[in-house]
Coordinates of N, CA and C in Angstrom, one line a residue:
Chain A
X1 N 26.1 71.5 -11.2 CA 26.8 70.8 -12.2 C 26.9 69.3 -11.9
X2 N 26.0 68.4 -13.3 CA 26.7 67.0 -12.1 C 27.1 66.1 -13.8
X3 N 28.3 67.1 -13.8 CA 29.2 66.6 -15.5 C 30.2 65.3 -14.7
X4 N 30.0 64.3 -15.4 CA 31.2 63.4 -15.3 C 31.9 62.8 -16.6
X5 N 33.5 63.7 -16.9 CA 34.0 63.4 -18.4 C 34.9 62.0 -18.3
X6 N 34.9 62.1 -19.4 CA 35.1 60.6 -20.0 C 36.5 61.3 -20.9
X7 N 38.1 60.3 -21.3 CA 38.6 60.4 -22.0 C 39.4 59.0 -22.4
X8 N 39.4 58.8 -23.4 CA 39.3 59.7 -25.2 C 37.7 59.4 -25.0
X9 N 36.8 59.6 -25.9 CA 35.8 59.2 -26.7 C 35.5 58.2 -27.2
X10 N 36.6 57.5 -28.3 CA 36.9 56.4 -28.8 C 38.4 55.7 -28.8
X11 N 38.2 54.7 -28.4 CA 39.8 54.1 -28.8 C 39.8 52.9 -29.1
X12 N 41.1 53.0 -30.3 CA 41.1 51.6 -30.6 C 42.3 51.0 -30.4
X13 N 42.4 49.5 -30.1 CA 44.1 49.4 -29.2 C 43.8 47.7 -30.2
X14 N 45.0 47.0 -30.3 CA 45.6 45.6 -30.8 C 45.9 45.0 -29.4
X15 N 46.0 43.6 -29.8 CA 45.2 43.0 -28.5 C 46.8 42.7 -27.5
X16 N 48.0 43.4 -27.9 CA 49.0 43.9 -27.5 C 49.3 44.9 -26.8
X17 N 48.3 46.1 -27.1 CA 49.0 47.4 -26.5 C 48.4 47.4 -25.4
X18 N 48.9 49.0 -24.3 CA 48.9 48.8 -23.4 C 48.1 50.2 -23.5
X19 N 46.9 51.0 -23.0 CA 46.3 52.0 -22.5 C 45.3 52.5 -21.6
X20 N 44.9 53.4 -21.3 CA 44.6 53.6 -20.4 C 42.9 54.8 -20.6
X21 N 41.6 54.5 -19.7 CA 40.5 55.6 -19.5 C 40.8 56.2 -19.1
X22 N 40.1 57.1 -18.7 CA 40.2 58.1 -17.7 C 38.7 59.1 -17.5
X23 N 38.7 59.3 -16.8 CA 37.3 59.5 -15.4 C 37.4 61.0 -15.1
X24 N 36.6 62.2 -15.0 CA 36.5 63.1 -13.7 C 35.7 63.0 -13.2
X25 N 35.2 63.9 -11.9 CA 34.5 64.7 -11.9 C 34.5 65.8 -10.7
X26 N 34.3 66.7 -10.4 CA 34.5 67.5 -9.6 C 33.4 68.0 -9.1
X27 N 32.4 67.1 -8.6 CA 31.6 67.5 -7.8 C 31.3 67.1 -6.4
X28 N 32.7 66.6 -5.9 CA 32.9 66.0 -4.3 C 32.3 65.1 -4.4
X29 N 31.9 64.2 -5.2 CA 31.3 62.8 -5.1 C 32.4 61.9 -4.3
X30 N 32.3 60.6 -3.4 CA 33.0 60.3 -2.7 C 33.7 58.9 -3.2
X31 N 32.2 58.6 -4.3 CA 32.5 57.1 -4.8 C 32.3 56.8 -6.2
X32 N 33.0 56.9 -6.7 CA 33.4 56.6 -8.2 C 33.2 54.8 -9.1
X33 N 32.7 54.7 -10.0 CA 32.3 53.5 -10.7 C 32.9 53.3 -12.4
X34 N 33.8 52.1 -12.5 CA 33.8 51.5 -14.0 C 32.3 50.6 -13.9
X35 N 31.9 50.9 -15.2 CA 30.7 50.0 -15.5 C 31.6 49.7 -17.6
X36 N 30.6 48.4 -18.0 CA 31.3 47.9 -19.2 C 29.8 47.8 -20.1
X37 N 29.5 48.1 -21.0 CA 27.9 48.3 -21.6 C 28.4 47.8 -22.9
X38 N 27.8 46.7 -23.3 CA 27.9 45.6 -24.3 C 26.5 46.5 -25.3
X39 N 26.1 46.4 -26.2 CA 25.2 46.8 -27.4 C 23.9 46.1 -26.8
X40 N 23.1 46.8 -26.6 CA 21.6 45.9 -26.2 C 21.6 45.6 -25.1
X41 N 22.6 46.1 -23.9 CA 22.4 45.6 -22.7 C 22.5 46.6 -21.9
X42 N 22.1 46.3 -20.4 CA 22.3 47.2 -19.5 C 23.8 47.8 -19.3
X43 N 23.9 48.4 -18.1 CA 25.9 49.2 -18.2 C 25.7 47.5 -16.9
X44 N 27.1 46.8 -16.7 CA 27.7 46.2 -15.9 C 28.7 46.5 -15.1
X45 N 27.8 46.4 -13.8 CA 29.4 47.2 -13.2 C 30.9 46.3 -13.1
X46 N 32.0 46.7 -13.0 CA 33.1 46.5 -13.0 C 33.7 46.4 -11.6
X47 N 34.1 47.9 -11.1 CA 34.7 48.1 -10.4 C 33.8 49.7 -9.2
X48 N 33.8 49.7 -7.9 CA 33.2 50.5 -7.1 C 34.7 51.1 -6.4
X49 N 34.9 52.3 -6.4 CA 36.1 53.2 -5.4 C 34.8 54.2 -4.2
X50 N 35.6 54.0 -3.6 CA 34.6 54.2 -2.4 C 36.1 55.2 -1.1
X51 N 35.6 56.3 -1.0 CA 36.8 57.4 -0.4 C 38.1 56.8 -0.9
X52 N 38.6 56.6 -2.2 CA 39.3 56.4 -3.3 C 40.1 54.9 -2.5
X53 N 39.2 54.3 -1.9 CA 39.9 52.6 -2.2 C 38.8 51.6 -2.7
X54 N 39.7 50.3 -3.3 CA 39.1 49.7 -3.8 C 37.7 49.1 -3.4
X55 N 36.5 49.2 -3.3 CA 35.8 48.5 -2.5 C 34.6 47.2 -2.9
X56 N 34.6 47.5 -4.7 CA 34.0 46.3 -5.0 C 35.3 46.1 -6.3
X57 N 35.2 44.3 -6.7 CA 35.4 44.7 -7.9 C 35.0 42.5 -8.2
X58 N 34.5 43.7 -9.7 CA 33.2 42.3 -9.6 C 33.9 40.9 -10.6
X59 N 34.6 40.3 -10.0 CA 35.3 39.4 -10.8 C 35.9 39.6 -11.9
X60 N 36.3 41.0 -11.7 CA 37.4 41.3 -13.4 C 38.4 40.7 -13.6
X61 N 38.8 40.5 -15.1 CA 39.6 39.9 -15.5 C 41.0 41.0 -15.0
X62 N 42.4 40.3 -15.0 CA 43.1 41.2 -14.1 C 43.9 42.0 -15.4
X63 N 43.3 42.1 -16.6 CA 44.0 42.7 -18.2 C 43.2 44.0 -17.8
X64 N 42.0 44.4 -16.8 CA 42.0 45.3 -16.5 C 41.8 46.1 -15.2
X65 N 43.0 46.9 -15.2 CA 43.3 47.6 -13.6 C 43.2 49.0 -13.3
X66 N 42.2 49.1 -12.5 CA 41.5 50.7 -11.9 C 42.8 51.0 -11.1
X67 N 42.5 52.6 -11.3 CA 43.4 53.1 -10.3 C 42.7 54.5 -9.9
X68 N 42.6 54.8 -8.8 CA 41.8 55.7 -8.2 C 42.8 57.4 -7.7
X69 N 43.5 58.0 -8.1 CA 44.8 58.7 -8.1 C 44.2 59.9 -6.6
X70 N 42.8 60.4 -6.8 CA 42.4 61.0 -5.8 C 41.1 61.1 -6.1
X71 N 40.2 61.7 -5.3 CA 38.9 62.0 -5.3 C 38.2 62.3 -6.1
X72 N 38.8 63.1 -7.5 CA 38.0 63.4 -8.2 C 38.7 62.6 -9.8
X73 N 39.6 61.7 -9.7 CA 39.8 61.2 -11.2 C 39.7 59.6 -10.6
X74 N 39.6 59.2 -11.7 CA 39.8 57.3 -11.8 C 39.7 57.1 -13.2
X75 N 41.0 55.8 -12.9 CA 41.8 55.6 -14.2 C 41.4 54.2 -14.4
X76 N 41.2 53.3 -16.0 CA 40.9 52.2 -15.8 C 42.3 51.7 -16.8
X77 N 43.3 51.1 -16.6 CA 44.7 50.9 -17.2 C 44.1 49.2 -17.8
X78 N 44.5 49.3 -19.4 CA 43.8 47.9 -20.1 C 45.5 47.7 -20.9
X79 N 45.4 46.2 -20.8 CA 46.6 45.6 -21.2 C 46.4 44.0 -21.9
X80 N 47.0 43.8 -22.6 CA 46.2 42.6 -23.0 C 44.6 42.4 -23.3
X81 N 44.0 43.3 -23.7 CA 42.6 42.7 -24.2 C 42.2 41.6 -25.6
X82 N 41.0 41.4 -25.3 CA 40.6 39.9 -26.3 C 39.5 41.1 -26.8
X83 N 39.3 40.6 -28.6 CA 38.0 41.6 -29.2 C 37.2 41.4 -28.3
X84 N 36.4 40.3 -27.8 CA 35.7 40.6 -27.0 C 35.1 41.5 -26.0
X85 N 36.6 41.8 -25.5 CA 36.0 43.2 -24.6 C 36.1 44.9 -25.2
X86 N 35.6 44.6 -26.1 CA 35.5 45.8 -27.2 C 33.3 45.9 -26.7
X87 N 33.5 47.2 -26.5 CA 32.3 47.8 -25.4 C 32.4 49.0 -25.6
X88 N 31.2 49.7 -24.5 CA 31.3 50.9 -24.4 C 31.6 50.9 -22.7
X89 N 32.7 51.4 -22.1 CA 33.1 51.6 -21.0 C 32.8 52.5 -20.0
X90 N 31.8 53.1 -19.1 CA 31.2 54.5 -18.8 C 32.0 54.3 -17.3
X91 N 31.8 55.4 -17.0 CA 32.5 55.8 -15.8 C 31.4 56.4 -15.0
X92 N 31.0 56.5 -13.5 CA 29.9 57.6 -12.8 C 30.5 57.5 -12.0
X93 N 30.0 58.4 -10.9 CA 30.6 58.9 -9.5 C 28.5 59.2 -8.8
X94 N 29.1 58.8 -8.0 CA 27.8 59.3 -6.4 C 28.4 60.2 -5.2
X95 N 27.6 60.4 -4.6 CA 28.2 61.5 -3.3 C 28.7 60.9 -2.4
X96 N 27.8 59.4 -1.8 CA 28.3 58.2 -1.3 C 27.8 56.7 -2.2
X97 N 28.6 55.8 -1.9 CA 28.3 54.5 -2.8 C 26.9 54.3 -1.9
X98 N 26.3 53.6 -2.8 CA 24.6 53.2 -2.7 C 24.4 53.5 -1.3
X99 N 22.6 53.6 -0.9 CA 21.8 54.1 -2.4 C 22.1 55.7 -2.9
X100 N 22.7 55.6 -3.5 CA 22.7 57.4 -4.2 C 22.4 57.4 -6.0
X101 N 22.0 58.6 -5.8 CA 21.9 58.4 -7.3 C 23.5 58.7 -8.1
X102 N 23.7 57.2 -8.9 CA 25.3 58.0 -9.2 C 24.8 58.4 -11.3
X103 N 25.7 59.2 -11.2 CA 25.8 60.3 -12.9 C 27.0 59.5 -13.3
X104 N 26.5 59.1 -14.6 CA 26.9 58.7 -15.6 C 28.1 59.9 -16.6
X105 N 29.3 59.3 -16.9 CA 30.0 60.1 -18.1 C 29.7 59.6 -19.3
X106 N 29.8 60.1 -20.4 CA 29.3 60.0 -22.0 C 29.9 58.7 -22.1
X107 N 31.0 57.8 -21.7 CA 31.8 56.8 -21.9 C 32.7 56.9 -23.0
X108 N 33.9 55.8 -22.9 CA 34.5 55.8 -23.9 C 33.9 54.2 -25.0
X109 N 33.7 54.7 -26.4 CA 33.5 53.5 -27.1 C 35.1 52.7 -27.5
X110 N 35.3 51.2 -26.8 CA 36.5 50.7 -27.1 C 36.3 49.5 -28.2
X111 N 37.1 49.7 -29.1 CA 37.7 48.3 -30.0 C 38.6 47.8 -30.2
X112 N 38.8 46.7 -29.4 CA 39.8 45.7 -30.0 C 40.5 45.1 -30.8
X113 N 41.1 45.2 -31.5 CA 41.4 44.9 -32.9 C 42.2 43.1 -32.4
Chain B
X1 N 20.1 37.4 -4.3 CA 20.5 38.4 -4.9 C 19.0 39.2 -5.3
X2 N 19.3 40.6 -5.9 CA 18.4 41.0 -6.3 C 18.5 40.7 -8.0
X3 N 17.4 41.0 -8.6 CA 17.3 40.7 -10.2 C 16.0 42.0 -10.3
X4 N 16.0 42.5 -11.6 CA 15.1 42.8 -11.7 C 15.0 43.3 -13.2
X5 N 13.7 43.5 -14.2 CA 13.6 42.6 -15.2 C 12.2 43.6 -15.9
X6 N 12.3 43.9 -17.1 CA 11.3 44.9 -17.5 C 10.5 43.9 -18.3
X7 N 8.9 44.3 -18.4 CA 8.2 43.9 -18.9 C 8.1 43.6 -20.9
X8 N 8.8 44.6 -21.3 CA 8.6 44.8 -22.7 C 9.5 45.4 -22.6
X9 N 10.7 44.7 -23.6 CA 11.9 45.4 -24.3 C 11.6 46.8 -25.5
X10 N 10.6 46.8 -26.2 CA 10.1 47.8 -26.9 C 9.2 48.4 -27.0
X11 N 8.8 49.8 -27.3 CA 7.8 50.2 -27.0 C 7.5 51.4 -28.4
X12 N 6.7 51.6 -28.5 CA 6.2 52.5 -29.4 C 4.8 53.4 -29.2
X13 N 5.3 54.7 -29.3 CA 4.3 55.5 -29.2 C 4.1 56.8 -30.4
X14 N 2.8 57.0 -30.2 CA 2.5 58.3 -31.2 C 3.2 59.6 -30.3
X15 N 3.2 60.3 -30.9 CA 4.0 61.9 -30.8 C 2.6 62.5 -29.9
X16 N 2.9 62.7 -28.8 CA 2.0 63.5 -28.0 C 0.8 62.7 -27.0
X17 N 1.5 61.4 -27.1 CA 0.4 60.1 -26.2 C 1.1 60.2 -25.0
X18 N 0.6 59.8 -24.3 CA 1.5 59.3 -22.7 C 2.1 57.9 -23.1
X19 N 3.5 57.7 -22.6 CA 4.2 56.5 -22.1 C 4.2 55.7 -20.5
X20 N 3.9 54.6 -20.8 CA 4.3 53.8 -19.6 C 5.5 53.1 -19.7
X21 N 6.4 52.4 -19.5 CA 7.4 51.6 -19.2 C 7.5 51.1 -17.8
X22 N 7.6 50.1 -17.6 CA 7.3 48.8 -16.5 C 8.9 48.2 -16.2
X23 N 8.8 48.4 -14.7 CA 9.7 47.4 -14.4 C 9.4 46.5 -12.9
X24 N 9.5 45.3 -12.6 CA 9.2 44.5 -11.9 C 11.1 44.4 -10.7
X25 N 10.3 44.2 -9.2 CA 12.3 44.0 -9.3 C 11.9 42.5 -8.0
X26 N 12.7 41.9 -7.4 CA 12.8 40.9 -6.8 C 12.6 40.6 -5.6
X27 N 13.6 41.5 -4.6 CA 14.3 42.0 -3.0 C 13.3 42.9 -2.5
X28 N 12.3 42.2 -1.8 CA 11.7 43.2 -1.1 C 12.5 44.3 -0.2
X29 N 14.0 43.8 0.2 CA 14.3 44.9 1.0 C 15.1 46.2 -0.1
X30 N 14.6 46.0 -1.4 CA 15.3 47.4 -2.3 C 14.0 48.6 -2.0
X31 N 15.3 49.4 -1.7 CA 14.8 50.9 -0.9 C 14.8 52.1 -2.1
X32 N 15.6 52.1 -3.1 CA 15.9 53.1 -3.7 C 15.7 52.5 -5.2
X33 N 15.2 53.8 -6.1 CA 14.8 53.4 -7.8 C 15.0 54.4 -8.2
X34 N 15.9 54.1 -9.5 CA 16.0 54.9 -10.4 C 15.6 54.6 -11.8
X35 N 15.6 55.5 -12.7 CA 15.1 55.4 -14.0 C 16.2 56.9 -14.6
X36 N 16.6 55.7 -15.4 CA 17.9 56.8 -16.3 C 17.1 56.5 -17.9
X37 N 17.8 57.4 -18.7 CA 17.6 57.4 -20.3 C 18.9 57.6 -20.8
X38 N 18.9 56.4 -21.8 CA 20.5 55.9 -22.6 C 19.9 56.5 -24.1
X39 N 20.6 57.7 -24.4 CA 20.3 58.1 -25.9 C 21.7 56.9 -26.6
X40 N 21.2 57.0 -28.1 CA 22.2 56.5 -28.6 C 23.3 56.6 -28.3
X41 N 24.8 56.3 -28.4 CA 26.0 56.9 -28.4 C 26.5 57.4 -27.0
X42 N 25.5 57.5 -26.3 CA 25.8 58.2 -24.6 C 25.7 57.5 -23.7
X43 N 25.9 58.5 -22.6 CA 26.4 57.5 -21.1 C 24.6 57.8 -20.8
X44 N 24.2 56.9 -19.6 CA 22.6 57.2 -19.0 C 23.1 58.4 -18.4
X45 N 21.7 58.8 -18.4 CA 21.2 60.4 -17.8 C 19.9 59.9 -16.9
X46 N 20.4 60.4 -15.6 CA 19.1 60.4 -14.5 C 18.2 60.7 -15.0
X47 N 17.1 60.3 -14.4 CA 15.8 61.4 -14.9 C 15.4 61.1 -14.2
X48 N 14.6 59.9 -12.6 CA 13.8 60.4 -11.7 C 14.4 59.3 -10.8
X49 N 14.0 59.7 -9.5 CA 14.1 58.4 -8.6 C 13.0 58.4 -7.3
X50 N 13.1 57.5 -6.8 CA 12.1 57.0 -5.6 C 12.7 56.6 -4.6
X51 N 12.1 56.3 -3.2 CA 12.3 55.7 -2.1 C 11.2 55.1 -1.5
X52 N 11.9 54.0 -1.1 CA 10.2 52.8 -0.5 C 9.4 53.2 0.2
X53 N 9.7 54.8 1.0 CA 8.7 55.6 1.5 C 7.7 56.5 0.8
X54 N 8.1 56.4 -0.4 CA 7.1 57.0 -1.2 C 6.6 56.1 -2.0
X55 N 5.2 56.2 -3.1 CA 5.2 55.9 -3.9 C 4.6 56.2 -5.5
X56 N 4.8 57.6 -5.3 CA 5.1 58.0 -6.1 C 5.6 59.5 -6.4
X57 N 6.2 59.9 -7.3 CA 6.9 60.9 -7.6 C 7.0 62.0 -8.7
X58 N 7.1 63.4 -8.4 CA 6.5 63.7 -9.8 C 7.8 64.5 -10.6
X59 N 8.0 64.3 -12.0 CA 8.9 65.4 -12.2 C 8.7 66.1 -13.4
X60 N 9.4 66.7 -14.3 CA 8.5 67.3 -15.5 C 8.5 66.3 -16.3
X61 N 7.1 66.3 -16.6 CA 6.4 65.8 -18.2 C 6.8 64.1 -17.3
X62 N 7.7 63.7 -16.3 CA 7.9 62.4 -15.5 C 7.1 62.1 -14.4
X63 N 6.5 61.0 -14.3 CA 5.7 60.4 -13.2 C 6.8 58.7 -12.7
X64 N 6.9 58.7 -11.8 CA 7.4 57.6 -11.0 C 6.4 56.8 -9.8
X65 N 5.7 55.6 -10.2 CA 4.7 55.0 -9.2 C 5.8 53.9 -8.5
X66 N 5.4 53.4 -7.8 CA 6.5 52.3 -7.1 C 4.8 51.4 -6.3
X67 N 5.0 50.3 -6.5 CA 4.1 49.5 -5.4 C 5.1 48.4 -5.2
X68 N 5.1 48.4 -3.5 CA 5.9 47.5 -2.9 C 5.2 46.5 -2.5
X69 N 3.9 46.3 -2.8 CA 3.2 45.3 -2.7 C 3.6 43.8 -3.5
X70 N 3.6 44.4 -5.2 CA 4.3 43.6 -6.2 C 5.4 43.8 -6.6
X71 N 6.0 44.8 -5.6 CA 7.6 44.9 -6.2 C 7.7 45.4 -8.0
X72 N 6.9 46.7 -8.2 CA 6.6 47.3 -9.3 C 6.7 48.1 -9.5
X73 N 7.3 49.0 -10.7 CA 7.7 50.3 -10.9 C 7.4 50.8 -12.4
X74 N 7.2 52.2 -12.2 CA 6.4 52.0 -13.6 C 7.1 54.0 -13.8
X75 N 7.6 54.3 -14.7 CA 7.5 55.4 -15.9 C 6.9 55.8 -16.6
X76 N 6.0 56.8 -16.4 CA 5.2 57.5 -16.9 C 5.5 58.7 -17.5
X77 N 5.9 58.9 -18.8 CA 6.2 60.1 -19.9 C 5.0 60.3 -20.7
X78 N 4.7 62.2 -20.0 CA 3.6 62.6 -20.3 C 3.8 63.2 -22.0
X79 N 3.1 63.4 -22.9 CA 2.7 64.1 -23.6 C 4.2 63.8 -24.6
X80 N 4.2 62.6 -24.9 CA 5.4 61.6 -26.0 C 6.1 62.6 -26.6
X81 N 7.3 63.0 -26.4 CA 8.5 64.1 -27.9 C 9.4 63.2 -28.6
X82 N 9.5 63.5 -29.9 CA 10.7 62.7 -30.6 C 11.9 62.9 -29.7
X83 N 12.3 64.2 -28.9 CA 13.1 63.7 -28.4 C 13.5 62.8 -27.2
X84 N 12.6 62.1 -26.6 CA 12.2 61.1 -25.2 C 12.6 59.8 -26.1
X85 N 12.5 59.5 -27.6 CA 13.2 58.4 -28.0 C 14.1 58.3 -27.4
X86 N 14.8 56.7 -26.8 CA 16.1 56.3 -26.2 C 15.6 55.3 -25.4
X87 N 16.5 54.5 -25.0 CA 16.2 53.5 -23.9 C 16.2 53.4 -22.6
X88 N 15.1 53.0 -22.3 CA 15.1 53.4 -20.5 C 15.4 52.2 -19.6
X89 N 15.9 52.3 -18.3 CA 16.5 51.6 -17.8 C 16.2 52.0 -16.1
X90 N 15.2 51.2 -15.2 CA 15.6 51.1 -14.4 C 16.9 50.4 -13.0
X91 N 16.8 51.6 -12.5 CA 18.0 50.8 -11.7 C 17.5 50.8 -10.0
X92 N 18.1 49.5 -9.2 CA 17.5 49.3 -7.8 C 18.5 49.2 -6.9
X93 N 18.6 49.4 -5.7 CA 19.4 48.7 -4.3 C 18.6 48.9 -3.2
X94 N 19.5 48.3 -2.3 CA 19.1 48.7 -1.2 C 19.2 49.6 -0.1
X95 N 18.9 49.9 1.2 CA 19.5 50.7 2.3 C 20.9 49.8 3.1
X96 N 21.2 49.3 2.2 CA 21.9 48.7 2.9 C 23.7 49.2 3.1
X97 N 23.9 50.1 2.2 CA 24.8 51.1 1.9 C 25.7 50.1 1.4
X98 N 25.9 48.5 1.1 CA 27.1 48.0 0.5 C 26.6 47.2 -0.7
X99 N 25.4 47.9 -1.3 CA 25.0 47.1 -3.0 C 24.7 48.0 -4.0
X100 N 25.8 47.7 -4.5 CA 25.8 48.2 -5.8 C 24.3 48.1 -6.2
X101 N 24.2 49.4 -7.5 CA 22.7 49.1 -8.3 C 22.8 48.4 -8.9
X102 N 21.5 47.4 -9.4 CA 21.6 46.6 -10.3 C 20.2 47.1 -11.2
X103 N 20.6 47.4 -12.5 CA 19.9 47.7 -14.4 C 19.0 46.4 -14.5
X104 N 18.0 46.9 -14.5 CA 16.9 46.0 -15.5 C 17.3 46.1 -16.8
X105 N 16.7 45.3 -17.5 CA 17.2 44.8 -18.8 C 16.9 45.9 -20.2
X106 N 16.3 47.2 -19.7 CA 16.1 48.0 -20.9 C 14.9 47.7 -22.0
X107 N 14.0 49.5 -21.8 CA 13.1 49.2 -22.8 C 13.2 50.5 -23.9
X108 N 13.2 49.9 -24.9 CA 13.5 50.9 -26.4 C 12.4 51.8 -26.4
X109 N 12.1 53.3 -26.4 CA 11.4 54.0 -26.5 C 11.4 54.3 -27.9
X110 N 10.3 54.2 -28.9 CA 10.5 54.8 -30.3 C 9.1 55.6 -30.1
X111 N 9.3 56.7 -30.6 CA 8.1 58.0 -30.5 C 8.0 58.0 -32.3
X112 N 6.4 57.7 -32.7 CA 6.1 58.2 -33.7 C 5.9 59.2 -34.1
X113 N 6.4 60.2 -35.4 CA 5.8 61.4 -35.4 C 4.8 61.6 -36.1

C-alpha cells in the first residue's frame, strides 16, 4: 500500500480565518513533505519532517505552520493568507528523506477568498 | 544548486505510437531520478526511477535511459493509451541524503485517438 490521504479535498477560507491540512500515511515512512503546486507548474517544496522534526523549511512565509504530531500524520496550520496562495497543497511521505522515492497524496485544492 | 529543465513543455501523440519525453538536469553529482505522472486534479503518481549506476530501466509499457555523460533523461511510453494523457515530470537529487528533489518544469502528454 503506498496511499498517502489528504484532508479536506477542497477548502476555501477569507483571508481572516484560521484552518488547518492534514496528511497520513501509514506506511512507516520516516519523512514526510508539504509541497505548494501553483497551475502549470511543478509541486514546490515547502516544508521536509524528517523522524518527525523540522528539518527543511524553505523560506515560508510564517502564515503557514507545519506541525508533525507523530510518524504517521502532518498537519499544515494556515492563518492569515493572501489570494495568492490559493494552490493546490500536496502532502508525500518517503521511507527516509532523499534519495527515496517519496508518494504523493491527491492534495488539497485551496482558495483564498 | 541543481536545476533541471525539460526539453518540450508539450507533446502530442497518436494512440498506439511510442512516446519520448526529455529531461536534461545540471549536478553531475545527482544520483537518483524519478519520473511521476500528474493527472488532472491529482497529487503525482510514481511511475519509474533510476540510479547513476544504471542506465537504464525497464517497467511496463515504461522505459527509463539516463546518460550521465550529458546529464540526460529520457521517458519512454510504449504503445501511447488515452489513458497516459497527463503531465510528466521529472524529479532529481543526490546521494547526499540532505537534498531535497527538485521537479523539472513539466511536459503535457496529449494522446490522440
Amino acid at each position: 500500500d503506498t496511499e498517502v490521504t489528504q484532508t479536506p479535498k477542497h477548502l476555501v477560507m477569507g483571508m481572516t480565518n484560521k484552518k488547518s491540512l492534514k496528511c497520513e500515511q501509514h506506511m512507516g515512512h520516516r519523512a514526510m513533505y508539504w509541497y505548494k503546486q501553483k497551475a502549470k507548474k511543478p509541486p514546490e517544496l515547502m516544508f521536509v519532517y524528517s523522524y518527525e522534526k523540522l528539518s527543511i523549511n524553505e523560506s515560508v512565509p510564517s502564515r503557514f505552520s507545519p506541525e508533525c504530531p507523530n510518524s504517521s500524520l502532518l498537519n499544515l496550520h494556515l492563518h492569515a493568507l493572501q489570494p495568492e496562495d490559493s494552490a493546490l497543497y500536496l502532502c508525500a511521505s518517503s521511507q527516509e528523506f532523499a534519495p527515496d522515492t517519496q508518494y504523493f497524496g491527491p492534495g488539497t485544492r485551496l482558495t483564498v477568498l | 544548486g541543481e536545476s533541471v529543465g525539460l526539453h518540450l513543455p508539450t507533446l502530442s501523440v497518436q494512440e498506439g505510437d511510442n512516446s519520448i519525453i526529455n529531461c536534461a538536469y545540471s549536478n553531475s553529482a545527482s544520483d537518483y531520478f524519478i519520473w511521476y505522472k500528474q493527472e488532472s486534479g491529482k497529487g503525482p503518481q510514481f511511475i519509474i526511477d533510476i540510479r547513476s549506476n544504471m542506465d537504464k530501466r525497464q517497467g511496463q509499457r515504461v522505459t527509463v535511459l539516463l546518460n550521465k555523460t550529458v546529464k540526460h533523461l529520457s521517458l519512454q511510453i510504449a504503445a501511447t493509451q488515452p489513458g497516459d494523457s497527463a503531465v510528466y515530470f521529472c524529479a532529481v537529487t543526490d546521494a547526499s541524503g540532505n537534498t531535497p528533489l527538485v521537479f523539472g518544469k513539466g511536459t503535457r502528454l496529449s494522446v490522440i485517438a
